[in-house]
PDB file of C-alpha atoms in Angstrom:
ATOM      1  CA  MET A   1     -26.641 -14.470-104.352  1.00 72.00           C
ATOM      2  CA  GLU A   2     -25.503 -11.569-102.161  1.00 85.00           C
ATOM      3  CA  THR A   3     -24.546 -12.349 -98.576  1.00 87.00           C
ATOM      4  CA  GLN A   4     -23.935  -9.786 -95.835  1.00 90.00           C
ATOM      5  CA  LYS A   5     -23.006 -10.209 -92.189  1.00 94.00           C
ATOM      6  CA  PHE A   6     -24.285  -7.683 -89.635  1.00 96.00           C
ATOM      7  CA  GLN A   7     -22.809  -7.343 -86.152  1.00 97.00           C
ATOM      8  CA  ILE A   8     -25.147  -6.334 -83.334  1.00 98.00           C
ATOM      9  CA  ILE A   9     -24.309  -2.979 -81.740  1.00 98.00           C
ATOM     10  CA  SER A  10     -24.704  -3.735 -78.029  1.00 97.00           C
ATOM     11  CA  ALA A  11     -25.064  -0.086 -76.965  1.00 97.00           C
ATOM     12  CA  GLN A  12     -28.068   0.277 -79.295  1.00 97.00           C
ATOM     13  CA  SER A  13     -29.691  -3.097 -78.564  1.00 97.00           C
ATOM     14  CA  LYS A  14     -31.655  -4.338 -75.569  1.00 95.00           C
ATOM     15  CA  ILE A  15     -34.547  -6.424 -74.384  1.00 97.00           C
ATOM     16  CA  ASP A  16     -37.461  -4.938 -72.470  1.00 97.00           C
ATOM     17  CA  TRP A  17     -39.073  -7.546 -70.222  1.00 94.00           C
ATOM     18  CA  VAL A  18     -42.381  -7.849 -68.387  1.00 92.00           C
ATOM     19  CA  GLY A  19     -43.174 -10.458 -65.740  1.00 80.00           C
ATOM     20  CA  ARG A  20     -46.699 -10.736 -64.369  1.00 74.00           C
ATOM     21  CA  LYS A  21     -48.183 -11.935 -61.123  1.00 71.00           C
ATOM     22  CA  VAL A  22     -51.701 -12.039 -59.703  1.00 70.00           C
ATOM     23  CA  THR A  23     -51.350  -8.602 -58.100  1.00 74.00           C
ATOM     24  CA  GLY A  24     -49.660  -6.789 -61.009  1.00 78.00           C
ATOM     25  CA  ALA A  25     -46.504  -6.802 -63.088  1.00 83.00           C
ATOM     26  CA  HIS A  26     -42.859  -5.815 -63.064  1.00 85.00           C
ATOM     27  CA  ASN A  27     -40.809  -4.575 -65.985  1.00 95.00           C
ATOM     28  CA  GLY A  28     -37.269  -3.707 -66.880  1.00 94.00           C
ATOM     29  CA  THR A  29     -34.436  -4.226 -69.322  1.00 97.00           C
ATOM     30  CA  ILE A  30     -31.661  -6.684 -69.998  1.00 96.00           C
ATOM     31  CA  ASP A  31     -28.604  -6.114 -72.197  1.00 97.00           C
ATOM     32  CA  ILE A  32     -27.522  -7.841 -75.371  1.00 97.00           C
ATOM     33  CA  LYS A  33     -23.774  -8.615 -75.212  1.00 97.00           C
ATOM     34  CA  LYS A  34     -23.129  -9.384 -78.862  1.00 97.00           C
ATOM     35  CA  GLY A  35     -24.412 -11.234 -81.880  1.00 97.00           C
ATOM     36  CA  ASP A  36     -24.553 -11.497 -85.653  1.00 97.00           C
ATOM     37  CA  ILE A  37     -27.274 -11.521 -88.287  1.00 95.00           C
ATOM     38  CA  GLU A  38     -26.866 -12.904 -91.803  1.00 94.00           C
ATOM     39  CA  VAL A  39     -28.701 -11.410 -94.770  1.00 91.00           C
ATOM     40  CA  VAL A  40     -28.857 -13.081 -98.171  1.00 88.00           C
ATOM     41  CA  ASN A  41     -30.321 -11.146-101.113  1.00 84.00           C
ATOM     42  CA  GLY A  42     -31.747  -8.551 -98.723  1.00 80.00           C
ATOM     43  CA  LYS A  43     -33.529 -11.105 -96.510  1.00 84.00           C
ATOM     44  CA  VAL A  44     -32.499 -12.290 -93.037  1.00 88.00           C
ATOM     45  CA  THR A  45     -31.496 -15.955 -93.156  1.00 91.00           C
ATOM     46  CA  GLY A  46     -29.980 -16.533 -89.727  1.00 94.00           C
ATOM     47  CA  GLY A  47     -28.300 -15.116 -86.682  1.00 95.00           C
ATOM     48  CA  ASN A  48     -27.688 -15.336 -82.983  1.00 97.00           C
ATOM     49  CA  PHE A  49     -27.166 -13.149 -79.957  1.00 97.00           C
ATOM     50  CA  ILE A  50     -25.958 -13.419 -76.381  1.00 98.00           C
ATOM     51  CA  ILE A  51     -27.992 -11.980 -73.495  1.00 97.00           C
ATOM     52  CA  ASP A  52     -26.191 -10.725 -70.361  1.00 97.00           C
ATOM     53  CA  THR A  53     -28.251 -12.163 -67.477  1.00 95.00           C
ATOM     54  CA  THR A  54     -26.181 -10.149 -64.989  1.00 96.00           C
ATOM     55  CA  SER A  55     -27.511  -6.890 -66.479  1.00 96.00           C
ATOM     56  CA  ILE A  56     -31.170  -7.256 -65.444  1.00 92.00           C
ATOM     57  CA  VAL A  57     -32.616  -3.876 -64.441  1.00 95.00           C
ATOM     58  CA  ILE A  58     -36.007  -3.346 -62.792  1.00 92.00           C
ATOM     59  CA  LEU A  59     -37.660  -0.114 -63.919  1.00 96.00           C
ATOM     60  CA  ASP A  60     -40.926  -0.080 -61.972  1.00 94.00           C
ATOM     61  CA  ILE A  61     -39.562  -0.193 -58.395  1.00 88.00           C
ATOM     62  CA  ALA A  62     -38.348   3.228 -57.255  1.00 93.00           C
ATOM     63  CA  ASP A  63     -37.158   2.372 -53.740  1.00 93.00           C
ATOM     64  CA  PRO A  64     -33.421   1.531 -54.066  1.00 94.00           C
ATOM     65  CA  ALA A  65     -33.396  -1.133 -51.328  1.00 93.00           C
ATOM     66  CA  THR A  66     -36.491  -2.925 -52.665  1.00 88.00           C
ATOM     67  CA  ASN A  67     -35.167  -2.673 -56.219  1.00 92.00           C
ATOM     68  CA  ALA A  68     -31.800  -4.188 -55.205  1.00 91.00           C
ATOM     69  CA  GLN A  69     -33.544  -6.978 -53.280  1.00 87.00           C
ATOM     70  CA  PHE A  70     -35.742  -7.840 -56.273  1.00 77.00           C
ATOM     71  CA  ALA A  71     -32.788  -7.682 -58.718  1.00 87.00           C
ATOM     72  CA  GLY A  72     -30.878 -10.027 -56.427  1.00 86.00           C
ATOM     73  CA  HIS A  73     -33.823 -12.409 -56.383  1.00 74.00           C
ATOM     74  CA  LEU A  74     -34.029 -12.438 -60.212  1.00 74.00           C
ATOM     75  CA  ALA A  75     -30.290 -13.216 -60.310  1.00 89.00           C
ATOM     76  CA  SER A  76     -30.697 -16.023 -57.734  1.00 80.00           C
ATOM     77  CA  GLU A  77     -31.244 -19.754 -58.233  1.00 77.00           C
ATOM     78  CA  ASP A  78     -35.021 -19.125 -58.097  1.00 75.00           C
ATOM     79  CA  PHE A  79     -34.818 -17.420 -61.489  1.00 74.00           C
ATOM     80  CA  PHE A  80     -31.819 -16.796 -63.783  1.00 83.00           C
ATOM     81  CA  ALA A  81     -28.994 -18.161 -61.599  1.00 89.00           C
ATOM     82  CA  SER A  82     -26.826 -15.394 -63.075  1.00 93.00           C
ATOM     83  CA  GLU A  83     -23.671 -16.267 -61.155  1.00 95.00           C
ATOM     84  CA  LYS A  84     -23.633 -19.774 -62.616  1.00 96.00           C
ATOM     85  CA  PHE A  85     -25.212 -18.788 -65.976  1.00 96.00           C
ATOM     86  CA  PRO A  86     -24.169 -15.178 -66.744  1.00 97.00           C
ATOM     87  CA  GLU A  87     -25.272 -15.551 -70.359  1.00 97.00           C
ATOM     88  CA  ALA A  88     -28.371 -16.727 -72.180  1.00 96.00           C
ATOM     89  CA  TYR A  89     -28.329 -17.452 -75.913  1.00 97.00           C
ATOM     90  CA  PHE A  90     -30.702 -17.185 -78.849  1.00 97.00           C
ATOM     91  CA  ASN A  91     -29.901 -18.896 -82.136  1.00 97.00           C
ATOM     92  CA  ILE A  92     -32.193 -18.597 -85.158  1.00 96.00           C
ATOM     93  CA  THR A  93     -32.990 -22.048 -86.561  1.00 95.00           C
ATOM     94  CA  SER A  94     -35.433 -20.886 -89.237  1.00 94.00           C
ATOM     95  CA  ILE A  95     -36.884 -17.651 -90.470  1.00 93.00           C
ATOM     96  CA  THR A  96     -39.816 -17.279 -92.829  1.00 92.00           C
ATOM     97  CA  LEU A  97     -40.843 -14.092 -94.580  1.00 84.00           C
ATOM     98  CA  ALA A  98     -44.394 -13.230 -93.483  1.00 85.00           C
ATOM     99  CA  ASP A  99     -44.637  -9.987 -95.522  1.00 83.00           C
ATOM    100  CA  ALA A 100     -42.322  -7.243 -96.814  1.00 74.00           C
ATOM    101  CA  GLU A 101     -40.789  -6.447 -93.413  1.00 73.00           C
ATOM    102  CA  GLN A 102     -42.052  -9.113 -91.013  1.00 89.00           C
ATOM    103  CA  TYR A 103     -40.605 -12.528 -90.370  1.00 92.00           C
ATOM    104  CA  GLU A 104     -41.693 -15.505 -88.325  1.00 95.00           C
ATOM    105  CA  VAL A 105     -38.546 -16.250 -86.362  1.00 95.00           C
ATOM    106  CA  LYS A 106     -38.010 -19.676 -84.834  1.00 97.00           C
ATOM    107  CA  GLY A 107     -34.993 -20.395 -82.723  1.00 97.00           C
ATOM    108  CA  ASP A 108     -33.384 -22.009 -79.738  1.00 98.00           C
ATOM    109  CA  LEU A 109     -33.362 -19.994 -76.516  1.00 97.00           C
ATOM    110  CA  THR A 110     -30.929 -21.230 -73.870  1.00 97.00           C
ATOM    111  CA  ILE A 111     -31.373 -20.010 -70.293  1.00 91.00           C
ATOM    112  CA  ARG A 112     -29.700 -21.682 -67.281  1.00 91.00           C
ATOM    113  CA  GLY A 113     -28.118 -24.177 -69.691  1.00 96.00           C
ATOM    114  CA  ILE A 114     -31.563 -25.395 -70.810  1.00 94.00           C
ATOM    115  CA  THR A 115     -32.553 -24.996 -74.466  1.00 97.00           C
ATOM    116  CA  ASN A 116     -36.100 -24.719 -75.794  1.00 97.00           C
ATOM    117  CA  THR A 117     -37.505 -23.617 -79.127  1.00 97.00           C
ATOM    118  CA  ILE A 118     -39.490 -20.374 -79.253  1.00 96.00           C
ATOM    119  CA  LYS A 119     -41.028 -18.471 -82.142  1.00 95.00           C
ATOM    120  CA  PHE A 120     -42.223 -14.926 -82.641  1.00 96.00           C
ATOM    121  CA  ILE A 121     -42.962 -12.316 -85.304  1.00 95.00           C
ATOM    122  CA  ALA A 122     -40.212  -9.741 -85.911  1.00 95.00           C
ATOM    123  CA  THR A 123     -40.063  -6.582 -87.970  1.00 94.00           C
ATOM    124  CA  VAL A 124     -36.807  -6.197 -89.879  1.00 91.00           C
ATOM    125  CA  ASN A 125     -35.524  -3.102 -91.663  1.00 90.00           C
ATOM    126  CA  VAL A 126     -32.291  -2.721 -93.613  1.00 87.00           C
ATOM    127  CA  LYS A 127     -31.234   0.792 -94.604  1.00 87.00           C
ATOM    128  CA  ASP A 128     -27.778   1.504 -95.930  1.00 81.00           C
ATOM    129  CA  ASN A 129     -25.484  -0.557 -93.677  1.00 91.00           C
ATOM    130  CA  ILE A 130     -27.796  -0.644 -90.629  1.00 95.00           C
ATOM    131  CA  LEU A 131     -30.229  -3.441 -89.806  1.00 95.00           C
ATOM    132  CA  THR A 132     -32.878  -3.176 -87.095  1.00 95.00           C
ATOM    133  CA  VAL A 133     -34.998  -5.969 -85.674  1.00 94.00           C
ATOM    134  CA  SER A 134     -37.877  -5.701 -83.232  1.00 96.00           C
ATOM    135  CA  GLY A 135     -40.206  -8.399 -82.022  1.00 96.00           C
ATOM    136  CA  GLU A 136     -41.946  -9.726 -78.950  1.00 96.00           C
ATOM    137  CA  ALA A 137     -41.426 -13.248 -77.689  1.00 96.00           C
ATOM    138  CA  VAL A 138     -43.364 -14.935 -74.909  1.00 94.00           C
ATOM    139  CA  VAL A 139     -41.317 -17.368 -72.825  1.00 89.00           C
ATOM    140  CA  ASP A 140     -42.515 -19.993 -70.345  1.00 88.00           C
ATOM    141  CA  ARG A 141     -40.048 -19.699 -67.464  1.00 83.00           C
ATOM    142  CA  THR A 142     -40.902 -23.132 -66.090  1.00 86.00           C
ATOM    143  CA  LYS A 143     -39.321 -24.740 -69.165  1.00 86.00           C
ATOM    144  CA  TYR A 144     -36.020 -23.287 -67.890  1.00 88.00           C
ATOM    145  CA  ASP A 145     -36.416 -24.683 -64.352  1.00 79.00           C
ATOM    146  CA  MET A 146     -37.673 -21.365 -62.928  1.00 74.00           C
ATOM    147  CA  LYS A 147     -40.448 -22.767 -60.754  1.00 63.00           C
ATOM    148  CA  PHE A 148     -40.589 -20.157 -57.970  1.00 47.00           C
ATOM    149  CA  ARG A 149     -44.259 -19.469 -57.086  1.00 44.00           C
ATOM    150  CA  SER A 150     -45.505 -21.220 -60.228  1.00 39.00           C
ATOM    151  CA  GLY A 151     -49.030 -22.588 -60.060  1.00 40.00           C
ATOM    152  CA  ASN A 152     -47.810 -25.610 -62.033  1.00 42.00           C
ATOM    153  CA  PHE A 153     -45.610 -26.719 -59.133  1.00 39.00           C
ATOM    154  CA  PHE A 154     -47.071 -25.196 -55.971  1.00 37.00           C
ATOM    155  CA  THR A 155     -50.599 -25.009 -54.545  1.00 42.00           C
ATOM    156  CA  ASN A 156     -52.368 -22.441 -52.395  1.00 39.00           C
ATOM    157  CA  LEU A 157     -50.225 -19.542 -53.602  1.00 38.00           C
ATOM    158  CA  GLY A 158     -53.162 -17.119 -53.600  1.00 43.00           C
ATOM    159  CA  ASP A 159     -52.052 -13.605 -54.495  1.00 44.00           C
ATOM    160  CA  THR A 160     -48.341 -14.593 -54.376  1.00 41.00           C
ATOM    161  CA  LEU A 161     -48.659 -16.612 -57.628  1.00 41.00           C
ATOM    162  CA  ILE A 162     -46.270 -15.545 -60.398  1.00 52.00           C
ATOM    163  CA  TYR A 163     -47.431 -16.338 -63.922  1.00 59.00           C
ATOM    164  CA  ASN A 164     -45.247 -18.752 -65.876  1.00 67.00           C
ATOM    165  CA  GLU A 165     -44.941 -16.671 -69.037  1.00 75.00           C
ATOM    166  CA  PHE A 166     -42.888 -13.520 -69.336  1.00 80.00           C
ATOM    167  CA  GLU A 167     -42.545 -11.202 -72.331  1.00 92.00           C
ATOM    168  CA  LEU A 168     -39.343 -10.194 -74.062  1.00 95.00           C
ATOM    169  CA  ASP A 169     -39.592  -7.157 -76.349  1.00 97.00           C
ATOM    170  CA  ILE A 170     -36.422  -7.503 -78.414  1.00 97.00           C
ATOM    171  CA  HIS A 171     -34.739  -4.487 -80.055  1.00 97.00           C
ATOM    172  CA  LEU A 172     -31.588  -5.127 -82.087  1.00 97.00           C
ATOM    173  CA  THR A 173     -29.487  -2.723 -84.123  1.00 97.00           C
ATOM    174  CA  ALA A 174     -26.684  -4.148 -86.242  1.00 97.00           C
ATOM    175  CA  LYS A 175     -24.101  -2.730 -88.618  1.00 97.00           C
ATOM    176  CA  ALA A 176     -22.831  -4.426 -91.755  1.00 94.00           C
ATOM    177  CA  VAL A 177     -19.326  -5.795 -91.211  1.00 91.00           C
ATOM    178  CA  THR A 178     -19.028  -7.312 -94.647  1.00 73.00           C
ATOM    179  CA  ALA A 179     -20.035  -5.759 -97.922  1.00 65.00           C
ATOM    180  CA  ALA A 180     -22.567  -7.644-100.009  1.00 61.00           C
ATOM    181  CA  ILE A 181     -20.650 -10.549-101.508  1.00 63.00           C
ATOM    182  CA  ALA A 182     -22.020 -12.266-104.586  1.00 61.00           C
ATOM    183  CA  ALA A 183     -21.726 -16.006-104.329  1.00 56.00           C
TER     184      ALA A 183
END
């Protein structure tokens, strides 16, 4: 059995996000601070990464003042509470090979100190000493106490309703930090 540990390269890893509301959508990025992925016999068996909630960027709002106001709102208690919870965490609890390069990833996502299980399909490639992972997860924000303008908690929101689910398009690049070790 050959085991390798890969360390996520933060500068080459990120999450693209999309949040939707009745009148449209907003999108942006959020940084990955660090993390590790374990590979046994060429297959991913586990891993984790830390998300920097203070790094949220909004890409679709060009006006600097409006962009800053919206970024501040996402960092506020209504959403990520970034001052109190500057990090979110994802820890793989199980991973099942779906085909040659795709895995069903199941893990614990912790945001605002609240942990819930999510699952998604991820494409994984290992070439030389570099591992890349990409996959899209859908997250219900209300499970993390983000209730602002949610139809589940407020009535008569009309066109101010914000949908509960947001999308995270995860892109990780990691470099082997240990050579394949036969166990």
